[in-house]
C-alpha cells in the first residue's frame, strides 16, 4: 500500500514538474504610489501592476509615499510602507522567507499547517512565525531595528546566538524584549492597506475607542447615579430627620425655618434649627425693647446631648435601647446654644452648657449660662466657632463669658393669661462667674403662633375641629431672647455690654421653632411599633 | 463577656454549623482557592502551579503546612494556530491532599477512651477543566472555561460527640461541582498582568470572583465568595510556565 502511494507521487512529479516548481511565491495584491518589482536578484526593476507575480528570489520595493500589499500562497499577507525593500525566498509553498532589506512591514500569517514555515530575515535577525500578526522595521543597513508582536508569538534569533520568544503585546527594540507602547500598538493595529488614506488608517481604532469611551461614560454615569443614591441613603441615616417650613412670625416678617436632626457621632444627638428672615421688624414684642437693625437676619439654635455609650443607628430603635439600658445609660453632656448668626464676624451667642460628674452615679447635669460675641479670627469665622463651642474642663467656654444664676433675686414671670393667649415672658438675673459685680438679665418673650403669625389661643388646641397633626403643622413657637443690663435690680431696655464679649451691636436672638421634626420622630416611632417592644 | 467575644462566639458557631451541615462544601471553599483556571500566558506551552494559602489566615485548614497541592496547565492549541480566530485552549487540572489530617489520626483509639480521638482523617480534592482565551487587543485577552471539581472528606471519631446538639461520630462526604467561568487578562508590563475572573458553580449555585496580579512566578490574588462565611480570601500562588 505504501509502495503504491510512493509510485503515485513520483508519477505526479514526473508529469507536472512545472506545476511543482514554477508557482509564483506571491502576488501584488494592491499598491499605491511608486512600487517596483523584479523576478530575480540581477533582473531589471519593473513597475508594479496589480496581480503581478513575484517568483522565488524576487523583490519588491516601494518609493516615497508609496505602499504595497503582497499575498502569499499560504494566505499570508504582507503590507509594505514607503521606502521599503524586501526579497522573497520561497523554497516551496510551505517554506517562505522574506528578507527585509530596509523599511517597515506588517505581516499577518493567519495559520500554518504542520511543517509549514514562515520567517522574516534581516541582516542580523531571523523571526519565525506561525499564526501571528506583527510589524517589523529594518534600518538602511538591513538590521532589524524593531519588531512588534500584535497577536500570536514570534521566535526571534539574533546573530544566530540569542533566541527569544516574543509573545503578543511585546516587542523587540534596542536588543531587548519590551512591552509594546500604546503608540506602537496603534501603529501596528492601524489599517496598512495601500488604498486607505493616511487620515483614515485609524478610523476603526478610533471608532472602537469611541465605543469604549461610551461604555466608560455609561459606567461613570451609572456610578454617579449609584453614589447619589448612596449619598441620599447616608444622608437619611446621618440626618435621621429633617423638616422645614415657611411662615410669618409674630412681627409680620416672612420666615424660613429649617430643622434637622444630626448624629455627629454614635453617642450624640444634635438638633439644629435655623431661622432666616429677609428683613426684621420687631413689632410683635410687648415687654423688652429691641434696639438693633431691621436688616435681613439669620438666627440659629443648636441643641446637643451626648450619652455615655453608643446609640443605635436607627432612631426607631431608641425606645427599646433606652428601656434596656436605663440603669447604665446616662447623659454626659448637654448643650443648648442660641445665636444671632447674621454676621460672620460678630455672632451674638447665648448658651447653656452642662456636663455630668463622671465620678458620680447621678443623672444630674448642672448647666450654667455662657454669653458673648464670637468674632472671626485668622482661622475661623464666628459662625464656625459657634459649631465648635464646648465646655472646657475648667467650666469655661472659649469665646463666651461664664455666668451663674443669681439666686438672690426672684425671676420675673408674666402673669397668668386670663384670655388663654399663648404668650409668656420671663427674665432671670445672672452673675459673671469672674466678677460678682457684673450682672445681666436674660429675658425672653415666648409666643405660640400659627403660620400667619397670629398668636395662638389655648382654645385652638382644646376646642378646635382640626386634627392634632394639622394643628401642629399650622403652629410654631417663637422665642425672642435678650441680654439686658441690670438697672435697679430690673432688666433695663439697654442691651448688656458690661462683660467680655458684651452685646455692643444690640442684637437679640429671635427664633421660630416648628414642631415638625418632633412630629416626624413621633410618627416614625409610631409606625415601627415593634421597635418599642423589642429589645435592641 | 465583651461584645467582641460574643461576635467571635457567634462566628465560631456559624462556622461549626456550616461544617456540620455540609462538611465537604465548607472545605471546598478553600479548595476553590487552589483551582487556578486562568489561561497560560501567550507563548507558554505548559505551567505548574503551587498554592500557598487562601483564607487560611483565620482557620488552619488547607495551607502550606497541611495541604500539598499541585496543578498543571497544558496548552492544547495556541490562539489562531489551526484557524484564524480560534482561541487558545488549555487543559487545566490539579490535586491536593491534606497531610496534616493523617498526622492527627490515632488508629488505636477505642470508643471506650475518655478523650475523643480521630481514628481516620482523609481530606483530598481534585479539579480539571478546559480554558479558552481569545485576544481582544495585543495586551488584553478574554477567557472562559469549564472545570469539574471533586472533594472527598472522611473523618471518623472514636465515639459519638454532641456538637451543637447533633450526635456526630464521623464527617464523611463527597462534593462535586461544575463551574463555568469567564474573565479578562490585561498585560501591563513585561511578565506582569492583572486578571479578573468570575465563576458560577451550577450544582450548588456557588458564585465566585477573583482579582489577581499575575507576575512571572507569583500570583497574588483576592477571591471573593459572596455566599461564603469567609467572603474574601487571599491567594498566593507560585507558578512556573514554560
XYZ file of C-alpha atoms in Angstrom:
778
model
C 0.000 0.000 0.000
C 2.812 2.404 0.922
C 4.674 1.497 -2.237
C 1.589 2.341 -4.319
C 1.353 5.821 -2.799
C 5.038 6.451 -3.404
C 4.688 5.415 -7.028
C 1.701 7.719 -7.436
C 3.603 10.714 -6.022
C 6.575 10.058 -8.293
C 4.232 9.910 -11.254
C 2.687 13.265 -10.289
C 6.141 14.889 -10.006
C 7.148 13.415 -13.339
C 4.038 14.549 -15.150
C 3.652 18.030 -13.551
C 7.164 19.332 -12.787
C 6.381 22.932 -13.854
C 3.374 22.992 -11.615
C 5.513 21.986 -8.670
C 8.421 24.385 -9.167
C 7.220 27.406 -11.155
C 4.413 28.632 -8.914
C 4.802 32.339 -8.002
C 5.762 32.898 -4.375
C 3.485 35.897 -4.022
C 1.362 38.322 -5.974
C 0.991 42.066 -5.650
C -2.441 42.416 -4.156
C -2.630 46.199 -4.353
C -0.363 49.206 -4.303
C -0.304 52.950 -4.393
C 2.422 55.345 -5.494
C 5.751 54.203 -6.872
C 6.177 50.442 -6.462
C 8.633 48.230 -8.427
C 9.325 44.539 -8.526
C 11.873 42.241 -10.134
C 11.836 38.500 -10.783
C 15.403 37.794 -9.658
C 18.288 39.457 -7.883
C 20.011 40.576 -11.043
C 16.857 41.265 -13.048
C 15.608 44.716 -14.054
C 13.171 46.529 -11.789
C 9.736 46.820 -13.387
C 6.783 48.983 -12.480
C 4.341 47.070 -10.365
C 0.950 46.124 -11.671
C -1.918 44.729 -9.688
C -1.724 40.948 -9.699
C 1.958 40.844 -10.740
C 3.538 37.546 -9.759
C 6.703 37.557 -7.688
C 8.670 34.308 -8.030
C 11.208 32.890 -5.627
C 14.176 35.281 -5.240
C 12.002 38.106 -6.495
C 11.933 41.510 -4.800
C 9.519 44.354 -4.245
C 10.325 47.936 -3.334
C 8.198 50.944 -2.516
C 9.190 54.550 -3.065
C 8.393 57.708 -1.182
C 4.738 57.969 -0.070
C 4.056 54.562 -1.619
C 2.613 51.386 -0.198
C 2.010 47.837 -1.374
C 0.347 44.630 -0.212
C 1.554 41.138 -1.125
C -0.357 37.938 -0.836
C 1.328 34.558 -0.418
C 0.059 31.122 -1.313
C -0.180 30.143 2.325
C -2.626 33.057 2.847
C -0.037 35.286 4.446
C -0.418 38.991 3.749
C 2.489 41.402 3.893
C 1.976 45.144 3.819
C 4.863 47.407 2.870
C 5.172 51.011 3.957
C 7.048 53.644 1.969
C 10.764 53.237 1.239
C 10.700 49.526 1.918
C 12.554 46.786 0.040
C 12.075 43.085 0.567
C 13.108 39.914 -1.144
C 11.126 36.693 -1.205
C 12.838 33.378 -0.772
C 10.315 30.686 -1.331
C 11.689 27.173 -1.375
C 8.211 25.815 -1.835
C 4.677 26.525 -0.776
C 5.305 25.508 2.791
C 8.612 27.275 3.371
C 8.667 31.017 2.786
C 11.168 33.581 3.939
C 11.054 37.321 3.486
C 14.269 39.243 3.641
C 13.551 42.721 4.854
C 16.349 44.858 3.457
C 15.011 48.193 4.620
C 11.745 49.858 5.641
C 8.661 48.741 7.527
C 6.304 45.835 7.015
C 3.271 44.393 8.694
C 2.785 40.667 8.385
C -0.281 38.571 9.011
C 0.365 34.855 8.971
C -3.129 33.510 9.544
C -2.457 29.884 10.175
C 0.164 27.386 9.108
C -0.240 23.729 8.628
C 2.054 21.101 10.031
C 5.648 21.603 8.790
C 4.721 24.909 7.179
C 7.244 27.662 7.857
C 7.243 31.372 7.500
C 10.075 33.613 8.557
C 11.330 37.142 8.251
C 15.026 37.677 7.834
C 17.039 40.830 8.249
C 20.810 41.195 8.063
C 21.194 40.172 11.683
C 17.935 38.523 12.748
C 15.581 35.749 11.840
C 11.991 35.767 13.055
C 9.983 32.576 12.747
C 6.250 32.886 12.976
C 3.034 30.944 12.759
C -0.430 32.310 13.469
C 0.937 35.764 14.102
C 0.376 39.405 13.287
C 3.379 41.611 13.758
C 5.273 44.556 12.353
C 8.976 44.777 11.618
C 11.297 47.642 10.789
C 14.768 47.443 9.309
C 17.175 50.328 9.006
C 19.143 51.209 5.881
C 21.888 48.755 6.827
C 19.353 45.963 6.851
C 19.451 45.469 10.627
C 16.210 44.731 12.415
C 15.503 47.915 14.373
C 12.170 46.897 15.891
C 9.647 44.103 15.905
C 6.213 44.431 17.478
C 4.068 41.371 18.022
C 0.371 42.178 17.979
C -1.109 38.684 18.120
C 0.498 35.284 18.495
C 4.203 34.871 19.037
C 7.493 35.222 17.232
C 10.621 33.207 17.766
C 13.447 35.631 17.176
C 17.101 34.679 16.605
C 19.646 37.464 16.713
C 23.006 36.847 15.040
C 22.353 33.124 15.303
C 23.226 33.377 19.010
C 20.366 34.616 21.071
C 16.871 33.188 20.711
C 13.858 34.902 22.247
C 10.213 34.001 22.169
C 8.261 37.228 21.881
C 4.605 36.865 22.724
C 1.803 39.206 21.772
C 1.814 42.584 23.396
C 5.587 42.599 23.432
C 8.202 43.800 21.026
C 11.894 43.832 20.340
C 13.931 47.010 20.131
C 17.437 48.068 21.107
C 18.385 44.453 21.722
C 15.690 43.983 24.373
C 12.230 42.500 24.601
C 9.870 45.221 25.783
C 6.179 45.696 26.404
C 4.546 47.439 23.453
C 3.892 51.093 23.934
C 0.389 52.291 23.162
C 1.670 54.138 20.102
C 3.479 51.027 18.787
C 0.303 49.066 19.366
C -1.817 51.589 17.473
C 0.761 51.792 14.694
C 0.597 48.045 14.266
C -3.165 47.791 14.510
C -3.939 50.575 12.058
C -5.039 49.787 8.518
C -1.937 49.307 6.345
C -3.858 48.816 3.090
C -2.352 50.867 0.244
C -5.751 52.138 -0.831
C -6.549 53.649 2.557
C -5.974 57.366 3.056
C -3.485 58.166 5.830
C -6.167 60.111 7.681
C -8.426 57.045 7.676
C -5.938 54.414 8.824
C -7.002 54.617 12.448
C -10.684 55.204 11.786
C -11.722 51.766 13.027
C -9.470 52.085 16.065
C -10.953 55.477 16.833
C -14.425 54.082 16.379
C -13.610 51.281 18.807
C -12.101 53.788 21.211
C -15.238 55.920 20.970
C -17.395 52.901 21.720
C -15.248 52.111 24.743
C -15.455 55.711 25.860
C -19.204 55.493 25.572
C -19.172 52.386 27.754
C -16.848 54.118 30.217
C -19.084 57.166 30.201
C -22.071 54.960 30.854
C -20.198 53.315 33.725
C -19.244 56.715 35.137
C -22.831 57.917 34.908
C -24.120 54.728 36.483
C -21.557 55.070 39.257
C -22.517 58.690 39.776
C -26.188 57.738 39.971
C -25.395 54.975 42.443
C -23.273 57.327 44.500
C -26.114 59.812 44.522
C -28.499 57.151 45.784
C -25.931 56.029 48.365
C -25.306 59.616 49.437
C -29.028 60.125 49.823
C -29.262 56.950 51.857
C -26.313 58.001 54.026
C -27.778 61.453 54.437
C -31.049 59.979 55.598
C -29.154 57.880 58.117
C -26.912 60.741 59.144
C -29.614 63.319 59.438
C -32.232 60.870 60.521
C -34.845 63.577 60.160
C -35.146 66.965 58.510
C -38.006 69.415 58.278
C -38.659 72.906 57.009
C -41.453 75.447 56.755
C -42.051 78.998 55.546
C -44.375 81.129 57.664
C -44.933 84.601 59.060
C -43.622 85.405 62.526
C -45.368 87.305 65.257
C -43.903 90.588 63.984
C -45.172 90.008 60.444
C -41.778 89.076 58.963
C -41.573 86.320 56.366
C -39.591 83.478 57.934
C -37.994 80.310 56.607
C -37.333 77.664 59.230
C -35.149 74.617 58.594
C -34.582 71.868 61.105
C -32.502 68.798 61.071
C -31.607 66.079 63.470
C -27.967 65.052 63.125
C -25.740 62.357 64.575
C -22.264 63.929 64.812
C -21.050 60.676 66.367
C -22.662 57.494 67.628
C -23.100 58.856 71.168
C -24.505 62.237 70.246
C -27.801 63.587 69.007
C -27.933 67.122 67.716
C -30.853 69.236 66.595
C -30.245 72.350 64.539
C -32.957 74.926 63.944
C -32.126 77.690 61.518
C -34.348 80.770 61.040
C -33.904 83.079 58.073
C -35.624 86.426 57.547
C -35.262 88.819 54.632
C -35.898 91.774 56.952
C -36.667 92.149 60.600
C -39.442 94.098 62.232
C -39.798 93.637 65.985
C -43.342 94.990 66.223
C -44.701 91.919 67.958
C -42.615 92.356 71.101
C -44.501 93.547 74.143
C -42.134 93.603 77.060
C -38.497 94.016 76.039
C -37.144 96.501 73.559
C -35.177 95.568 70.507
C -32.532 98.198 69.742
C -30.800 96.633 66.725
C -31.096 96.922 62.980
C -34.018 95.827 60.809
C -31.967 94.224 58.061
C -32.109 90.579 56.957
C -31.073 88.166 59.660
C -30.207 84.636 60.435
C -30.795 83.034 63.865
C -29.784 79.551 64.939
C -30.439 77.059 67.677
C -28.208 74.101 68.379
C -29.273 71.546 70.948
C -26.872 68.712 71.568
C -26.840 65.811 74.023
C -24.095 63.254 74.409
C -24.586 59.894 76.103
C -22.055 57.686 77.818
C -22.446 54.881 75.286
C -23.138 54.415 71.613
C -26.741 54.698 70.476
C -28.388 52.535 67.810
C -28.077 53.681 64.213
C -31.800 53.875 63.713
C -33.787 56.292 65.794
C -36.743 53.925 65.951
C -34.550 51.554 67.952
C -34.057 54.198 70.629
C -37.018 53.329 72.865
C -36.016 49.691 73.189
C -32.415 50.665 73.677
C -33.223 53.222 76.389
C -35.522 50.761 78.093
C -32.921 48.032 78.181
C -30.073 50.289 79.258
C -31.909 52.550 81.644
C -29.609 51.598 84.515
C -26.358 52.273 82.734
C -27.192 54.799 80.054
C -26.523 58.330 81.196
C -26.351 61.759 79.690
C -22.762 63.002 79.800
C -23.120 66.428 78.205
C -25.943 68.739 77.285
C -25.712 71.965 75.323
C -28.305 74.471 74.207
C -26.919 77.285 72.120
C -28.877 80.087 70.517
C -27.253 82.739 68.409
C -27.778 85.594 66.043
C -25.607 84.337 63.202
C -26.316 87.097 60.708
C -22.728 88.331 60.563
C -19.749 86.024 60.119
C -17.544 88.161 62.289
C -19.938 89.008 65.097
C -22.126 86.180 66.322
C -24.037 87.119 69.447
C -24.360 83.860 71.346
C -26.191 82.657 74.423
C -25.612 79.122 75.564
C -26.312 76.711 78.375
C -23.580 74.118 78.799
C -23.595 71.360 81.358
C -21.999 68.034 81.996
C -22.463 65.172 84.392
C -19.879 64.470 87.044
C -18.364 61.249 85.656
C -17.430 60.082 89.163
C -20.949 60.237 90.479
C -23.681 57.826 89.647
C -26.104 60.698 89.477
C -28.016 61.604 86.354
C -27.922 65.304 87.235
C -26.384 67.808 84.898
C -25.822 71.297 86.195
C -25.672 73.839 83.468
C -24.606 77.481 83.522
C -25.130 80.389 81.204
C -22.478 81.493 78.730
C -22.905 84.709 76.752
C -20.659 86.509 74.336
C -19.994 87.690 70.823
C -17.965 85.307 68.708
C -15.691 87.227 66.377
C -13.760 85.975 63.391
C -10.045 85.367 63.603
C -7.396 84.220 61.170
C -8.522 80.606 61.270
C -12.273 80.609 61.886
C -15.324 82.729 61.291
C -17.634 83.448 64.200
C -20.214 81.117 62.665
C -17.737 78.270 62.512
C -16.735 78.887 66.108
C -20.371 78.544 67.071
C -20.392 74.920 65.935
C -17.149 74.193 67.783
C -18.189 75.540 71.161
C -17.661 73.133 74.020
C -17.460 73.136 77.776
C -13.858 73.027 78.946
C -12.709 71.117 81.997
C -12.452 74.398 83.984
C -16.115 75.060 83.176
C -15.225 77.795 80.710
C -16.367 78.038 77.120
C -13.836 79.644 74.840
C -15.150 82.950 73.467
C -18.053 83.278 75.921
C -18.382 84.738 79.424
C -19.467 82.368 82.151
C -22.477 83.384 84.273
C -24.046 81.628 87.219
C -27.668 82.025 88.239
C -28.306 84.763 90.743
C -30.375 83.079 93.436
C -30.606 86.258 95.474
C -33.334 87.678 93.304
C -36.584 86.266 92.017
C -37.048 85.665 88.388
C -39.618 87.773 86.587
C -42.555 85.946 85.053
C -45.501 87.221 83.090
C -48.838 86.993 84.898
C -51.064 84.082 84.033
C -53.110 84.813 80.972
C -56.810 85.045 81.518
C -57.643 85.088 77.850
C -55.910 81.838 77.063
C -53.462 83.606 74.754
C -50.291 81.594 74.403
C -47.842 84.341 75.251
C -45.347 84.449 78.077
C -42.309 86.446 79.068
C -39.723 85.903 81.747
C -36.400 87.253 82.975
C -33.642 85.789 85.146
C -30.611 87.542 86.555
C -27.183 86.004 86.123
C -23.855 86.912 87.687
C -20.491 86.905 85.897
C -18.595 83.978 87.407
C -15.403 86.035 87.364
C -16.903 89.309 88.578
C -19.798 89.296 91.026
C -20.484 92.957 90.304
C -21.233 92.229 86.693
C -24.829 91.116 86.310
C -27.107 90.699 83.358
C -30.730 89.807 82.802
C -31.565 87.082 80.394
C -35.021 87.934 79.147
C -37.288 86.285 76.683
C -40.703 86.676 75.144
C -42.363 83.465 74.071
C -45.231 83.013 71.648
C -47.131 80.164 70.090
C -48.180 81.358 66.655
C -49.838 79.987 63.571
C -48.361 80.126 60.097
C -49.790 83.624 59.622
C -48.034 84.909 62.722
C -51.172 85.211 64.823
C -50.742 84.271 68.452
C -52.498 81.029 69.220
C -55.044 80.576 71.993
C -55.239 77.531 74.188
C -58.730 77.009 72.857
C -57.278 76.374 69.392
C -55.907 73.141 70.776
C -58.676 72.189 73.143
C -61.727 73.106 71.093
C -60.511 73.057 67.551
C -62.017 70.872 64.919
C -58.671 70.216 63.226
C -56.836 67.005 63.888
C -53.779 67.226 66.070
C -51.264 66.788 63.271
C -52.861 69.513 61.120
C -52.917 71.798 64.114
C -49.244 71.252 64.811
C -48.407 71.765 61.152
C -50.031 75.163 61.481
C -48.332 76.062 64.735
C -44.897 77.222 65.765
C -43.151 78.593 68.790
C -41.337 81.912 68.709
C -38.798 82.982 71.305
C -37.134 86.387 71.357
C -34.157 86.391 73.717
C -32.194 89.370 75.038
C -29.292 90.002 77.360
C -30.218 93.197 79.176
C -28.345 95.326 81.624
C -29.290 95.206 85.264
C -30.587 98.604 86.422
C -32.063 98.817 89.884
C -32.419 95.056 90.086
C -34.557 95.011 86.955
C -33.856 94.364 83.305
C -33.463 97.649 81.519
C -34.092 98.435 77.888
C -30.345 98.710 77.338
C -28.529 95.719 75.917
C -25.871 94.354 78.245
C -22.292 95.280 77.429
C -20.826 95.012 80.915
C -18.937 91.762 80.288
C -16.330 90.389 77.958
C -17.920 89.995 74.530
C -20.843 92.183 75.515
C -23.680 92.874 73.138
C -22.443 96.204 71.799
C -24.202 95.698 68.495
C -27.551 95.499 70.318
C -28.581 92.186 68.899
C -31.255 89.855 70.077
C -31.985 86.271 69.129
C -35.385 85.674 67.647
C -36.080 82.050 66.972
C -39.080 80.419 65.360
C -39.247 76.743 66.244
C -41.546 74.379 64.381
C -42.757 71.076 65.847
C -42.375 69.292 62.502
C -39.169 67.496 63.393
C -40.577 66.140 66.627
C -43.728 65.154 64.768
C -41.606 63.193 62.255
C -39.814 61.400 65.067
C -43.091 60.521 66.791
C -44.600 59.282 63.547
C -41.533 57.212 62.830
C -41.670 55.612 66.248
C -45.412 55.073 65.988
C -45.080 53.294 62.648
C -42.375 50.993 63.967
C -44.235 49.733 66.988
C -42.194 46.573 67.161
C -39.118 48.580 67.917
C -40.836 49.834 71.044
C -41.433 46.323 72.281
C -38.361 44.568 71.025
C -35.190 44.855 72.957
C -32.359 46.344 70.984
C -18.424 38.941 78.298
C -17.342 41.661 75.916
C -19.150 42.361 72.668
C -16.142 41.152 70.647
C -16.259 37.836 72.480
C -19.906 37.483 71.550
C -19.146 38.207 67.923
C -16.341 35.706 67.852
C -18.511 33.112 69.535
C -21.325 33.579 67.053
C -18.828 33.481 64.199
C -17.408 30.223 65.505
C -20.891 28.753 65.901
C -21.702 29.797 62.344
C -18.524 28.095 61.138
C -19.233 24.949 63.075
C -22.818 24.959 61.802
C -21.649 25.150 58.213
C -19.138 22.408 58.763
C -21.775 20.156 60.265
C -24.370 20.983 57.643
C -22.153 20.158 54.718
C -18.538 19.379 55.607
C -17.234 18.988 52.035
C -18.817 22.207 50.905
C -17.178 24.012 53.790
C -13.779 22.643 52.807
C -14.457 23.279 49.138
C -14.329 26.999 49.800
C -10.644 26.556 50.435
C -10.140 24.168 47.540
C -11.517 26.794 45.196
C -8.528 28.978 46.009
C -6.223 26.253 44.730
C -8.062 25.864 41.459
C -6.145 28.003 39.028
C -8.137 28.285 35.829
C -6.777 31.353 34.128
C -5.071 30.632 30.779
C -1.384 30.206 30.201
C 0.348 33.401 29.116
C 0.754 33.721 25.331
C 3.738 31.787 24.119
C 3.779 29.315 27.016
C 3.047 25.646 26.440
C 2.739 24.358 29.979
C 2.656 25.558 33.529
C 2.932 24.194 37.039
C 1.163 25.895 39.906
C 1.545 25.566 43.679
C -0.886 27.224 46.008
C 0.458 28.646 49.232
C -2.556 29.911 51.127
C -6.111 31.024 50.816
C -8.357 32.271 53.531
C -6.351 30.239 55.906
C -5.032 33.028 57.970
C -8.053 32.593 60.191
C -8.680 28.885 60.084
C -5.777 26.433 59.831
C -7.328 24.302 57.135
C -5.618 23.581 53.824
C -2.471 25.644 53.732
C 1.200 25.141 53.088
C 1.600 23.056 56.212
C -1.330 20.785 55.680
C -2.328 20.686 52.026
C 0.166 19.593 49.470
C -1.144 20.628 46.115
C -0.113 20.864 42.515
C -1.929 21.946 39.429
C -0.943 21.748 35.830
C -1.840 23.644 32.700
C -1.174 22.408 29.211
C -1.734 24.385 26.066
C -3.584 22.291 23.534
C -3.908 24.979 20.927
C -2.277 28.385 20.616
C -4.583 31.167 19.580
C -5.168 31.246 15.822
C -2.924 28.261 15.076
C -5.361 25.964 13.325
C -7.631 28.657 12.038
C -7.777 32.439 12.469
C -9.948 33.355 15.401
C -9.698 30.006 17.136
C -8.914 30.681 20.787
C -6.031 29.382 22.829
C -7.163 26.193 24.500
C -5.596 24.998 27.743
C -6.394 21.952 29.747
C -6.063 22.551 33.488
C -6.119 20.199 36.418
C -4.869 19.790 39.942
C -4.868 17.687 43.069
C -4.442 18.392 46.750
C -4.255 16.289 49.849
C -4.051 17.202 53.470
C -1.078 15.520 55.082
C -1.750 17.159 58.402
C -5.073 15.316 58.540
C -3.458 11.894 58.532
C -0.967 13.019 61.153
C -3.701 13.566 63.713
C -5.106 10.064 63.289
C -4.966 7.668 66.194
C -5.539 4.248 64.712
C -5.548 2.592 68.119
C -8.265 4.768 69.591
C -11.281 2.916 71.010
C -14.762 4.125 71.790
C -14.086 3.428 75.436
C -11.322 6.008 75.564
C -12.025 9.000 77.754
C -10.940 11.508 75.141
C -12.456 11.924 71.748
C -9.947 10.941 69.134
C -9.821 10.876 65.371
C -9.384 7.365 64.063
C -9.319 8.314 60.417
C -8.808 11.609 58.655
C -8.567 11.969 54.948
C -9.059 15.189 53.019
C -8.281 15.442 49.372
C -9.644 17.010 46.220
C -9.022 17.457 42.542
C -10.184 19.571 39.662
C -9.856 19.524 35.918
C -11.143 21.686 33.157
C -10.703 23.477 29.945
C -9.891 27.154 29.492
C -10.047 29.118 26.287
C -8.552 32.533 25.683
C -9.060 34.967 22.868
C -7.278 38.258 22.274
C -9.292 41.426 22.293
C -6.190 43.547 21.837
C -2.493 42.708 21.869
C -2.436 43.201 25.632
C -5.979 42.235 26.524
C -7.385 38.717 26.413
C -10.779 37.394 27.323
C -11.028 33.877 28.644
C -13.739 31.479 29.594
C -13.854 27.891 30.624
C -15.312 24.996 32.480
C -13.989 22.999 35.396
C -15.090 19.988 37.300
C -14.210 19.893 40.972
C -14.284 16.983 43.325
C -13.589 16.887 47.027
C -13.587 13.985 49.451
C -13.663 14.240 53.189
C -13.545 11.282 55.537
C -13.107 11.902 59.255
C -14.065 9.242 61.801
C -14.167 9.763 65.553
C -13.654 7.026 68.099
C -17.001 7.823 69.693
C -20.144 9.854 69.210
C -19.896 13.508 70.093
C -22.593 16.023 70.829
C -21.728 19.065 68.723
C -24.216 21.924 68.863
C -26.989 19.485 69.664
C -26.112 16.997 66.896
C -24.784 13.494 67.510
C -21.708 13.171 65.394
C -19.239 10.328 65.034
C -17.953 10.992 61.548
C -17.719 13.621 58.883
C -17.925 11.928 55.538
C -18.779 13.268 52.205
C -18.047 13.862 48.625
C -18.547 17.125 46.860
C -18.827 17.724 43.132
C -19.184 20.953 41.306
C -19.325 22.046 37.689
C -18.174 25.603 37.300
C -18.312 27.886 34.311
C -16.033 30.869 34.455
C -15.077 33.873 32.400
C -12.602 36.643 32.850
C -10.253 39.186 31.427
C -6.492 39.435 31.460
C -4.645 42.685 30.932
C -0.906 42.787 30.400
C 0.523 45.934 31.924
C 4.219 45.137 31.920
C 6.784 42.574 30.936
C 5.533 39.397 32.638
C 3.014 41.454 34.575
C -0.688 41.156 34.139
C -3.797 41.560 36.198
C -6.673 39.188 35.923
C -10.298 39.462 36.863
C -12.388 36.337 36.797
C -15.895 35.325 37.745
C -17.346 31.868 38.080
C -20.636 30.164 38.737
C -20.989 26.658 40.088
C -24.149 25.208 38.600
C -24.648 22.324 41.004
C -24.507 24.295 44.222
C -25.191 27.796 42.924
C -21.788 28.996 44.024
C -20.651 32.390 42.874
C -17.037 33.383 42.896
C -14.928 36.276 41.714
C -11.229 36.741 41.743
C -8.881 39.628 41.163
C -5.223 38.806 40.910
C -1.847 40.125 39.891
C -0.052 37.531 37.831
C 3.689 38.019 37.726
C 6.408 35.843 36.239
C 6.486 33.331 39.073
C 3.945 34.546 41.596
C 0.245 35.261 41.549
C -1.236 37.350 44.347
C -4.979 37.488 44.394
C -8.144 38.038 46.289
C -11.020 35.606 45.955
C -14.498 36.828 46.745
C -17.151 34.259 47.596
C -20.367 36.154 48.361
C -22.167 33.197 49.930
C -19.213 32.053 51.988
C -18.530 32.669 55.649
C -15.100 33.959 54.653
C -16.232 36.277 51.918
C -12.790 37.479 50.993
C -9.924 35.045 50.835
C -6.382 35.986 49.910
C -4.466 33.850 47.481
C -0.784 33.342 46.861
C 0.340 31.011 44.117
C 3.702 30.092 42.751
C 3.837 29.064 39.121
C 6.390 28.124 36.552
C 5.341 28.401 32.932
C 7.459 27.179 30.044
